[in-house]
Coordinates of C-alpha atoms in Angstrom, one line a residue:
Chain H
M57 CA 33.0 -5.0 17.3
K58 CA 31.3 -3.0 14.5
T59 CA 28.0 -3.1 15.8
N60 CA 29.4 -1.9 19.1
R61 CA 31.0 1.3 17.6
F62 CA 27.5 2.1 15.8
L63 CA 25.7 1.9 19.1
L64 CA 28.4 3.9 20.9
L65 CA 27.9 6.7 18.0
G66 CA 24.3 6.4 18.4
L67 CA 24.3 6.8 22.2
L68 CA 26.6 9.9 21.6
I69 CA 24.4 11.5 18.9
L70 CA 21.4 10.7 21.1
L71 CA 23.0 12.4 24.1
Y72 CA 23.7 15.5 21.9
H73 CA 20.6 15.7 19.8
P74 CA 18.9 18.8 20.4
R75 CA 15.4 17.7 19.8
L76 CA 15.6 15.1 22.4
H77 CA 16.0 18.2 25.0
A78 CA 12.9 20.1 23.5
E79 CA 11.5 20.0 26.8
D80 CA 14.7 20.0 28.4
P81 CA 14.3 17.5 31.3
V82 CA 17.9 18.4 32.3
K83 CA 16.7 22.0 33.2
G84 CA 13.8 20.6 35.2
L85 CA 15.9 18.2 37.3
R86 CA 18.5 20.9 37.9
Q87 CA 15.9 23.1 39.3
K88 CA 14.4 20.4 41.5
I89 CA 17.9 19.7 42.9
T90 CA 18.7 23.4 43.6
E91 CA 15.3 24.1 45.0
E92 CA 15.4 25.6 48.4
K93 CA 12.4 25.5 50.7
K94 CA 12.1 27.9 53.8
I95 CA 10.5 26.6 57.0
V96 CA 9.6 28.9 59.8
L97 CA 10.4 27.1 63.2
K98 CA 9.2 29.2 66.1
N99 CA 11.0 32.6 65.5
D100 CA 13.7 31.1 63.0
T101 CA 13.5 30.7 59.5
V102 CA 15.4 27.6 58.1
T103 CA 16.5 27.1 54.5
I104 CA 16.3 23.5 53.2
K105 CA 17.1 21.9 50.1
P106 CA 14.5 19.0 50.0
Y107 CA 16.4 17.0 47.4
W108 CA 20.1 17.4 49.1
F109 CA 20.6 13.8 48.6
M110 CA 20.2 13.9 44.8
P111 CA 23.5 13.2 42.7
T112 CA 24.5 16.2 41.0
Q113 CA 26.3 14.7 38.2
F114 CA 26.0 11.8 35.9
K115 CA 28.6 9.9 33.9
V116 CA 28.6 7.6 30.8
Q117 CA 32.0 6.0 30.4
Y118 CA 33.7 3.8 27.6
A119 CA 36.2 1.3 28.7
G120 CA 38.6 1.8 31.6
S121 CA 38.7 -1.7 33.1
I122 CA 35.1 -1.5 34.4
G123 CA 33.3 -2.9 31.5
F124 CA 32.6 -1.8 27.8
V125 CA 30.2 0.8 29.0
S126 CA 29.3 2.1 32.3
F127 CA 26.6 4.6 33.7
G128 CA 27.0 6.4 37.2
A129 CA 25.9 9.0 39.5
G130 CA 27.9 11.1 41.8
Y131 CA 28.5 14.3 44.0
D132 CA 30.5 17.2 43.5
F133 CA 32.0 18.5 47.0
R134 CA 33.5 21.9 47.5
N135 CA 36.9 20.6 48.2
G136 CA 37.3 19.0 44.7
Y137 CA 36.3 15.6 45.8
Q138 CA 33.9 13.8 43.2
P139 CA 32.8 10.4 44.4
T140 CA 30.8 8.4 41.7
L141 CA 29.2 5.1 41.7
L142 CA 29.3 3.4 38.5
Y143 CA 27.9 0.2 37.0
G144 CA 29.7 -1.3 34.1
F145 CA 28.9 -3.9 31.7
L146 CA 30.6 -6.2 29.5
D147 CA 29.3 -9.1 27.2
R148 CA 29.1 -10.4 23.7
N149 CA 27.1 -7.6 22.4
F150 CA 28.7 -4.8 24.5
G151 CA 32.5 -5.3 24.1
G152 CA 32.5 -8.7 22.0
S153 CA 33.4 -10.7 25.1
N154 CA 32.8 -14.3 25.5
I155 CA 31.9 -14.0 28.9
T156 CA 29.5 -11.5 31.1
V157 CA 31.2 -9.1 33.7
H158 CA 29.2 -6.9 35.8
T159 CA 31.4 -4.2 37.6
I160 CA 30.2 -1.9 40.5
S161 CA 32.9 0.9 40.8
L162 CA 33.2 3.7 43.4
K163 CA 35.2 6.2 41.6
N164 CA 36.9 8.4 44.1
R165 CA 38.0 11.5 41.8
F166 CA 39.8 14.6 42.7
K167 CA 40.2 17.7 40.8
L168 CA 43.9 18.6 41.0
T169 CA 43.3 22.4 40.2
Q170 CA 40.9 24.6 41.9
N171 CA 39.8 26.3 38.7
P172 CA 40.2 24.9 35.2
I173 CA 43.3 25.5 33.3
L174 CA 42.5 28.2 30.7
G175 CA 39.0 28.0 31.6
C176 CA 38.3 24.5 30.3
F177 CA 40.7 21.8 31.4
T178 CA 40.8 20.3 34.8
P179 CA 43.5 17.7 35.6
I180 CA 42.2 14.9 37.6
A181 CA 43.3 11.9 39.8
G182 CA 42.0 9.3 42.2
I183 CA 41.5 5.8 43.0
S184 CA 38.5 3.6 42.3
V185 CA 37.4 0.5 44.1
N186 CA 36.1 -2.1 41.6
W187 CA 33.8 -5.0 42.3
G188 CA 33.9 -7.5 39.7
I189 CA 30.9 -9.9 39.4
T190 CA 31.7 -12.8 37.1
N191 CA 33.0 -16.4 37.4
N192 CA 35.6 -17.7 39.8
T193 CA 35.8 -14.6 41.8
F194 CA 35.6 -14.5 45.4
N195 CA 35.9 -12.2 48.6
R196 CA 36.2 -15.3 50.9
L197 CA 37.6 -18.7 49.7
P198 CA 35.1 -21.6 49.1
P199 CA 35.1 -24.0 52.0
H200 CA 37.1 -26.6 50.0
Y201 CA 40.4 -24.6 49.9
P202 CA 43.0 -24.6 52.7
E203 CA 43.0 -21.2 54.5
N204 CA 44.9 -18.4 52.6
Y205 CA 45.3 -20.5 49.7
Y206 CA 44.5 -17.5 47.4
F207 CA 44.2 -13.8 48.0
Q208 CA 40.4 -12.5 47.2
N209 CA 40.1 -11.4 43.6
K210 CA 36.7 -9.9 43.6
I211 CA 37.7 -6.4 44.7
H212 CA 40.5 -4.4 42.8
L213 CA 42.0 -1.0 43.7
S214 CA 42.4 1.0 40.6
P215 CA 44.4 4.3 40.7
F216 CA 44.0 6.6 37.8
W217 CA 45.0 10.0 36.3
G218 CA 43.6 12.1 33.6
G219 CA 41.9 15.1 32.7
E220 CA 38.5 16.6 31.9
F221 CA 37.4 19.4 29.3
N222 CA 34.5 21.4 30.6
F223 CA 32.2 23.4 28.4
S224 CA 28.6 24.4 28.3
V225 CA 26.3 23.4 25.4
A226 CA 22.8 24.6 25.4
Q227 CA 22.9 25.6 29.0
K228 CA 24.1 22.2 30.1
N229 CA 27.6 22.0 31.8
L230 CA 29.3 19.0 30.4
G231 CA 32.7 17.5 30.8
V232 CA 34.5 15.2 28.5
Y233 CA 37.3 13.1 30.4
F234 CA 39.8 10.6 29.6
E235 CA 41.5 8.5 32.4
F236 CA 44.5 6.1 32.5
S237 CA 43.8 3.7 35.0
T238 CA 45.8 0.5 36.4
L239 CA 45.1 -2.1 38.7
D240 CA 46.6 -3.0 42.1
A241 CA 47.8 -6.3 40.7
Y242 CA 49.4 -4.6 37.7
L243 CA 51.1 -2.0 39.8
L244 CA 52.5 -4.6 42.0
E245 CA 54.2 -6.4 39.2
Y246 CA 55.4 -3.0 38.0
F247 CA 57.1 -2.7 41.2
R248 CA 58.2 -6.2 41.5
T249 CA 59.7 -6.9 38.0
D250 CA 61.8 -5.1 35.4
F251 CA 59.8 -6.6 32.6
V252 CA 56.5 -4.9 33.4
K253 CA 57.1 -1.4 32.4
L254 CA 54.9 1.8 33.1
N255 CA 53.7 1.8 29.6
K256 CA 52.4 -1.9 30.0
I257 CA 49.9 -1.0 32.9
W258 CA 47.7 1.8 31.9
S259 CA 44.1 1.2 30.6
L260 CA 42.3 4.0 28.9
G261 CA 38.8 5.0 29.7
M262 CA 36.8 7.9 28.4
G263 CA 33.7 9.4 29.3
I264 CA 31.1 12.2 29.5
T265 CA 30.0 14.0 32.7
L266 CA 26.7 16.0 32.8
Y267 CA 26.8 18.5 35.9
L268 CA 23.5 19.7 37.2
N269 CA 24.7 22.1 39.8
Chain D
M1188 CA 26.6 20.2 18.6
R1189 CA 26.4 16.7 16.8
K1190 CA 29.9 17.2 15.6
I1191 CA 31.3 16.9 19.0
G1192 CA 29.9 13.5 19.5
L1193 CA 31.2 12.5 16.0
Y1194 CA 34.6 13.7 16.7
I1195 CA 34.4 11.9 20.0
S1196 CA 33.5 8.7 18.2
V1197 CA 36.2 9.0 15.5
L1198 CA 38.8 9.8 18.2
L1199 CA 37.6 6.7 20.1
S1200 CA 37.8 4.4 16.9
I1201 CA 41.2 5.5 16.3
L1202 CA 42.6 4.8 19.7
N1203 CA 40.9 1.7 19.5
Y1204 CA 42.6 0.5 16.7
A1205 CA 45.9 2.2 17.3
C1206 CA 46.6 1.0 20.9
T1207 CA 45.1 -2.5 21.2
D1208 CA 46.8 -3.0 24.5
L1209 CA 45.6 0.2 26.0
M1210 CA 42.0 -0.7 25.7
E1211 CA 41.1 -3.2 28.7
Y1212 CA 37.2 -3.6 29.2
S1213 CA 37.9 -5.7 32.3
P1214 CA 40.7 -7.4 33.9
Y1215 CA 38.1 -10.3 33.9
E1216 CA 38.0 -10.2 30.0
G1217 CA 37.8 -13.7 28.7
K1218 CA 38.9 -13.1 25.2
V1219 CA 42.5 -12.4 23.6
Q1220 CA 43.3 -10.3 20.7
E1221 CA 43.3 -11.4 16.9
G1222 CA 46.6 -13.1 16.2
S1223 CA 47.2 -14.6 19.5
R1224 CA 44.5 -17.4 19.4
S1225 CA 44.9 -21.3 19.4
L1226 CA 48.8 -21.2 20.0
N1227 CA 48.8 -24.8 21.1
Q1228 CA 47.1 -25.8 17.9
T1229 CA 49.6 -23.9 15.8
A1230 CA 52.5 -25.4 17.7
I1231 CA 51.2 -29.0 17.2
G1232 CA 50.7 -28.0 13.5
K1233 CA 54.3 -27.3 13.3
L1234 CA 55.3 -30.5 15.1
Q1235 CA 53.2 -32.6 12.9
L1236 CA 55.1 -31.3 9.8
Q1237 CA 58.4 -32.6 11.3
S1238 CA 57.1 -35.7 12.9
S1239 CA 57.8 -39.0 11.4
K1240 CA 55.7 -42.1 11.3
T1241 CA 58.2 -44.3 13.0
F1242 CA 60.1 -43.8 16.1
K1243 CA 63.0 -41.3 16.0
P1244 CA 64.8 -40.0 19.0
F1245 CA 63.6 -36.7 20.3
T1246 CA 64.0 -34.2 22.9
F1247 CA 61.6 -31.9 24.7
A1248 CA 62.1 -29.3 27.4
I1249 CA 59.8 -28.8 30.2
I1250 CA 59.3 -25.5 32.3
G1251 CA 56.6 -24.5 34.5
D1252 CA 55.1 -22.2 37.0
S1253 CA 56.4 -18.9 35.6
H1254 CA 53.5 -16.9 37.4
T1255 CA 54.9 -13.5 37.5
Y1256 CA 58.5 -14.2 37.8
Y1257 CA 58.6 -12.5 34.6
D1258 CA 62.4 -11.3 34.6
D1259 CA 63.6 -15.0 35.5
F1260 CA 61.1 -16.4 33.0
I1261 CA 62.7 -14.2 30.1
K1262 CA 66.1 -15.7 31.2
Q1263 CA 64.5 -19.2 30.9
I1264 CA 63.4 -18.3 27.4
S1265 CA 66.7 -17.2 26.3
V1266 CA 68.4 -20.2 27.7
L1267 CA 66.0 -22.4 25.7
N1268 CA 66.8 -20.4 22.5
N1269 CA 70.5 -21.1 23.0
L1270 CA 69.9 -24.9 23.3
D1271 CA 69.9 -26.7 20.1
S1272 CA 68.6 -30.0 19.1
I1273 CA 65.4 -29.8 21.2
D1274 CA 62.2 -30.6 19.4
M1275 CA 59.5 -28.7 21.4
V1276 CA 59.1 -26.9 24.9
I1277 CA 56.2 -27.8 27.4
H1278 CA 55.0 -25.1 29.8
M1279 CA 53.4 -27.1 32.6
G1280 CA 51.0 -24.5 33.6
D1281 CA 50.4 -21.6 36.0
I1282 CA 51.5 -18.9 33.6
T1283 CA 49.6 -16.3 35.6
L1284 CA 49.1 -15.2 39.1
S1285 CA 45.5 -14.3 39.2
G1286 CA 44.3 -15.4 35.8
I1287 CA 43.5 -11.7 34.8
Y1288 CA 43.7 -10.2 31.4
R1289 CA 47.2 -8.5 31.3
E1290 CA 49.1 -11.4 33.0
F1291 CA 48.1 -13.4 29.8
L1292 CA 49.3 -10.7 27.3
W1293 CA 52.5 -10.4 29.2
Y1294 CA 52.9 -14.2 29.0
R1295 CA 52.1 -13.9 25.1
D1296 CA 54.9 -11.2 24.9
I1297 CA 57.4 -13.2 26.6
I1298 CA 57.0 -16.3 24.8
K1299 CA 57.2 -14.6 21.5
P1300 CA 60.9 -14.7 21.0
L1301 CA 61.0 -18.4 21.6
K1302 CA 62.2 -20.4 18.5
Y1303 CA 60.8 -23.7 19.4
P1304 CA 57.1 -24.8 19.3
L1305 CA 55.6 -24.2 22.6
I1306 CA 52.8 -26.5 24.4
T1307 CA 51.0 -24.7 27.2
I1308 CA 49.1 -26.6 29.5
I1309 CA 46.5 -24.9 32.2
G1310 CA 47.4 -24.5 35.8
N1311 CA 45.3 -23.8 38.8
H1312 CA 45.9 -20.1 38.9
D1313 CA 45.2 -19.7 35.3
Y1314 CA 41.6 -21.1 36.2
L1315 CA 41.1 -17.9 38.5
S1316 CA 38.6 -15.3 37.5
N1317 CA 38.0 -15.6 33.7
G1318 CA 41.3 -17.3 33.3
E1319 CA 39.9 -20.5 31.9
Y1320 CA 38.2 -18.6 29.1
M1321 CA 41.2 -16.7 28.3
Y1322 CA 43.2 -20.0 28.0
R1323 CA 40.8 -21.5 26.0
D1324 CA 40.7 -18.6 23.7
M1325 CA 44.5 -18.4 23.6
F1326 CA 45.7 -21.9 23.4
G1327 CA 42.8 -24.1 22.8
P1328 CA 41.0 -27.0 24.6
T1329 CA 42.4 -27.9 28.1
N1330 CA 42.5 -31.7 27.4
F1331 CA 44.4 -32.7 24.2
S1332 CA 46.7 -35.2 22.9
F1333 CA 49.0 -35.7 19.7
T1334 CA 51.5 -38.2 18.4
Y1335 CA 55.2 -37.3 17.7
N1336 CA 57.6 -39.6 16.2
N1337 CA 55.3 -42.5 17.1
C1338 CA 55.0 -41.5 20.8
L1339 CA 51.7 -40.4 22.4
L1340 CA 51.7 -37.1 24.2
V1341 CA 48.7 -36.7 26.4
F1342 CA 47.9 -33.2 28.0
F1343 CA 45.5 -33.5 30.7
D1344 CA 43.6 -30.8 32.8
D1345 CA 43.3 -32.2 36.3
I1346 CA 42.6 -29.0 38.0
T1347 CA 39.7 -29.8 40.7
W1348 CA 39.3 -26.9 43.3
E1349 CA 39.2 -24.2 40.9
R1350 CA 36.5 -26.2 38.9
N1351 CA 34.3 -26.2 42.0
T1352 CA 35.6 -29.6 42.9
K1353 CA 34.6 -31.2 39.8
D1354 CA 36.5 -34.3 39.1
P1355 CA 39.1 -34.3 36.2
D1356 CA 37.8 -36.0 33.0
F1357 CA 39.1 -39.5 33.6
E1358 CA 36.9 -40.9 31.0
W1359 CA 38.5 -38.7 28.5
L1360 CA 42.1 -39.7 29.8
K1361 CA 41.2 -43.4 29.6
S1362 CA 40.0 -43.3 26.0
T1363 CA 43.0 -41.4 24.9
I1364 CA 45.7 -43.6 26.6
S1365 CA 44.1 -46.7 25.9
A1366 CA 44.4 -46.3 22.2
T1367 CA 45.2 -49.5 20.5
A1368 CA 48.0 -48.0 18.2
T1369 CA 51.5 -49.4 19.2
Y1370 CA 53.4 -46.5 20.5
T1371 CA 56.9 -46.5 21.4
H1372 CA 56.4 -44.5 24.5
K1373 CA 53.5 -42.8 26.1
F1374 CA 53.8 -39.3 28.2
V1375 CA 50.9 -37.7 30.1
F1376 CA 51.2 -34.0 31.3
T1377 CA 49.3 -32.5 33.8
H1378 CA 49.7 -29.4 36.2
I1379 CA 49.1 -31.0 39.5
P1380 CA 50.9 -34.2 40.5
P1381 CA 48.1 -36.8 41.9
W1382 CA 49.8 -36.8 45.5
D1383 CA 48.7 -33.2 45.7
E1384 CA 46.1 -32.3 48.2
Q1385 CA 43.6 -31.4 45.3
F1386 CA 43.3 -35.0 44.6
S1387 CA 41.3 -37.2 46.5
H1388 CA 42.6 -40.4 47.6
G1389 CA 40.6 -42.2 45.2
N1390 CA 41.3 -39.8 42.3
E1391 CA 45.1 -40.1 43.2
L1392 CA 45.1 -44.1 43.1
Y1393 CA 42.8 -44.0 40.0
Y1394 CA 45.1 -41.8 38.0
N1395 CA 48.1 -44.0 38.8
Y1396 CA 46.2 -47.0 38.2
L1397 CA 45.1 -45.8 34.6
L1398 CA 48.6 -44.9 33.8
A1399 CA 50.3 -48.1 35.0
K1400 CA 47.6 -50.1 33.3
N1401 CA 48.0 -48.4 29.9
N1402 CA 51.9 -48.6 30.0
V1403 CA 52.5 -44.9 30.3
D1404 CA 56.1 -44.3 30.6
Y1405 CA 56.3 -40.7 32.2
S1406 CA 53.9 -38.8 33.9
I1407 CA 55.0 -35.2 34.2
H1408 CA 54.0 -32.1 36.2
G1409 CA 54.5 -28.5 37.4
H1410 CA 52.7 -27.2 40.6
I1411 CA 55.1 -28.2 43.4
H1412 CA 57.6 -25.7 42.3
R1413 CA 60.7 -27.9 42.9
F1414 CA 62.3 -30.7 40.7
Y1415 CA 61.0 -34.2 41.3
H1416 CA 62.1 -37.4 39.6
D1417 CA 61.0 -40.9 41.1
K1418 CA 58.7 -43.7 40.9
H1419 CA 56.3 -42.3 43.2
Y1420 CA 54.0 -45.4 43.4
A1421 CA 56.4 -48.0 42.9
D1422 CA 55.6 -49.7 46.1
L1423 CA 52.0 -49.6 45.8
Y1424 CA 51.2 -50.3 42.3
G1425 CA 52.7 -49.9 38.7
N1426 CA 56.1 -48.6 37.4
V1427 CA 55.1 -45.2 36.1
N1428 CA 58.0 -42.6 36.4
Y1429 CA 56.8 -39.1 37.8
L1430 CA 58.7 -36.1 37.0
A1431 CA 58.0 -32.5 37.9
C1432 CA 60.0 -29.4 37.1
G1433 CA 60.7 -26.5 39.4
D1434 CA 59.4 -22.9 38.8
S1435 CA 61.0 -20.1 36.8
Q1436 CA 62.9 -18.7 39.9
D1437 CA 64.8 -22.0 40.3
H1438 CA 66.9 -21.0 37.2
E1439 CA 66.4 -24.4 35.5
V1440 CA 65.3 -26.1 32.5
V1441 CA 64.5 -29.9 32.4
L1442 CA 65.3 -31.9 29.2
V1443 CA 63.6 -35.0 28.5
K1444 CA 65.7 -37.0 25.9
V1445 CA 63.5 -39.8 24.5
K1446 CA 65.2 -42.9 23.1
E1447 CA 64.0 -46.2 21.8
N1448 CA 64.7 -48.2 24.9
N1449 CA 65.1 -45.6 27.5
I1450 CA 64.3 -42.0 28.5
D1451 CA 66.9 -39.7 29.9
V1452 CA 66.4 -36.7 32.2
E1453 CA 68.7 -33.9 32.3
V1454 CA 68.5 -30.7 34.5
I1455 CA 70.2 -27.6 33.0
H1456 CA 71.0 -25.0 35.8
F1457 CA 71.6 -21.4 34.6

């Protein structure tokens, strides 16, 4: 566990280290993404963005039920919808687990306010689709089971809520966010039993977003 | 600049230490937290201290298939706490529904107030996802045995489908129950009864054969979600008693009273 914390610390320092960004690859990337080209077609001039498909935001996340650490890229739509595809990893060295879990997560995040509150805080909520790759998980049951013996356990829906602090550092737009997420299976037990209270189902995740637009 | 990263790391570390249940790396986690490891070994250790070398009558309670019937399971635990003169409680497996992380933590929280030593065996649901690893970390090996008041108690993992149709470790069972020591009684505890569809016909008959040949008195199970008590294979081979307990929703606790010459089974409804 201790080495993990040092790794995390190292990662954060790296990310913030000014010397690393001496040539500022972020700036170059941002220019490429926002680059516009004008093409003349007969009598019309059409403006196109050749890199329209490039993700406009990148995330690094710690915990949050999708692995010890996860990395992702996503888009920012005008209506506040921010889909991000993340890959999360958990094993002996990253998270001190005795098994390896790969998770692919589609985070469907929505900004709850159009402009940040007090200019820096945006409440967020949404639902993730988490696909876990590890032992004894399946979409379709192996053939030796009778039909409907178990429900699939590879994909879980994970509703979440939280917030993001936005600020600019060295002309880079950054967001530090936290999320409380739960799982369809946990939520079901919350509704089904008195024992499982709301405080028993949330799991905390924290991360950093780098915005390029 | 660097300060922000430092602040975040410090905050992360504090949160990580402060709220252990809040941090979940994955629902498929295979490792429990400090303080909830090897629970079976701890219970067996306690039992060894009160066990005698020669036979002495004793009583154990069996419950099983608590799944996520948490409210009923809590009642079951409080009923057990109100009983006196039982030596131990045995949970017959299926402590979770999907074998995922928090289901194990919730089980740990519910059994905490139980005042008797509790032995938990693995069920088929507990094998799902990385439940097997969670079970091994939280309770210990899936096959184990110990002696109590000169009786042999064998706990056998007979899950087949969830182990990719791998046969149960019959060699281990055979060598454990054929021990040469003269036990007053022998008990075998498994989650799935041999007549269940998870057993092939060969395994079913072989299981009964092994038990009958080695003079096992009782074969005790969960899995079928109802109470069952009969000599299931009496007209086929042997004289082994088969006993199964219902699930937590059945609002019952099964007591097995072990005496020198006979074994009484009592069902307490609540």
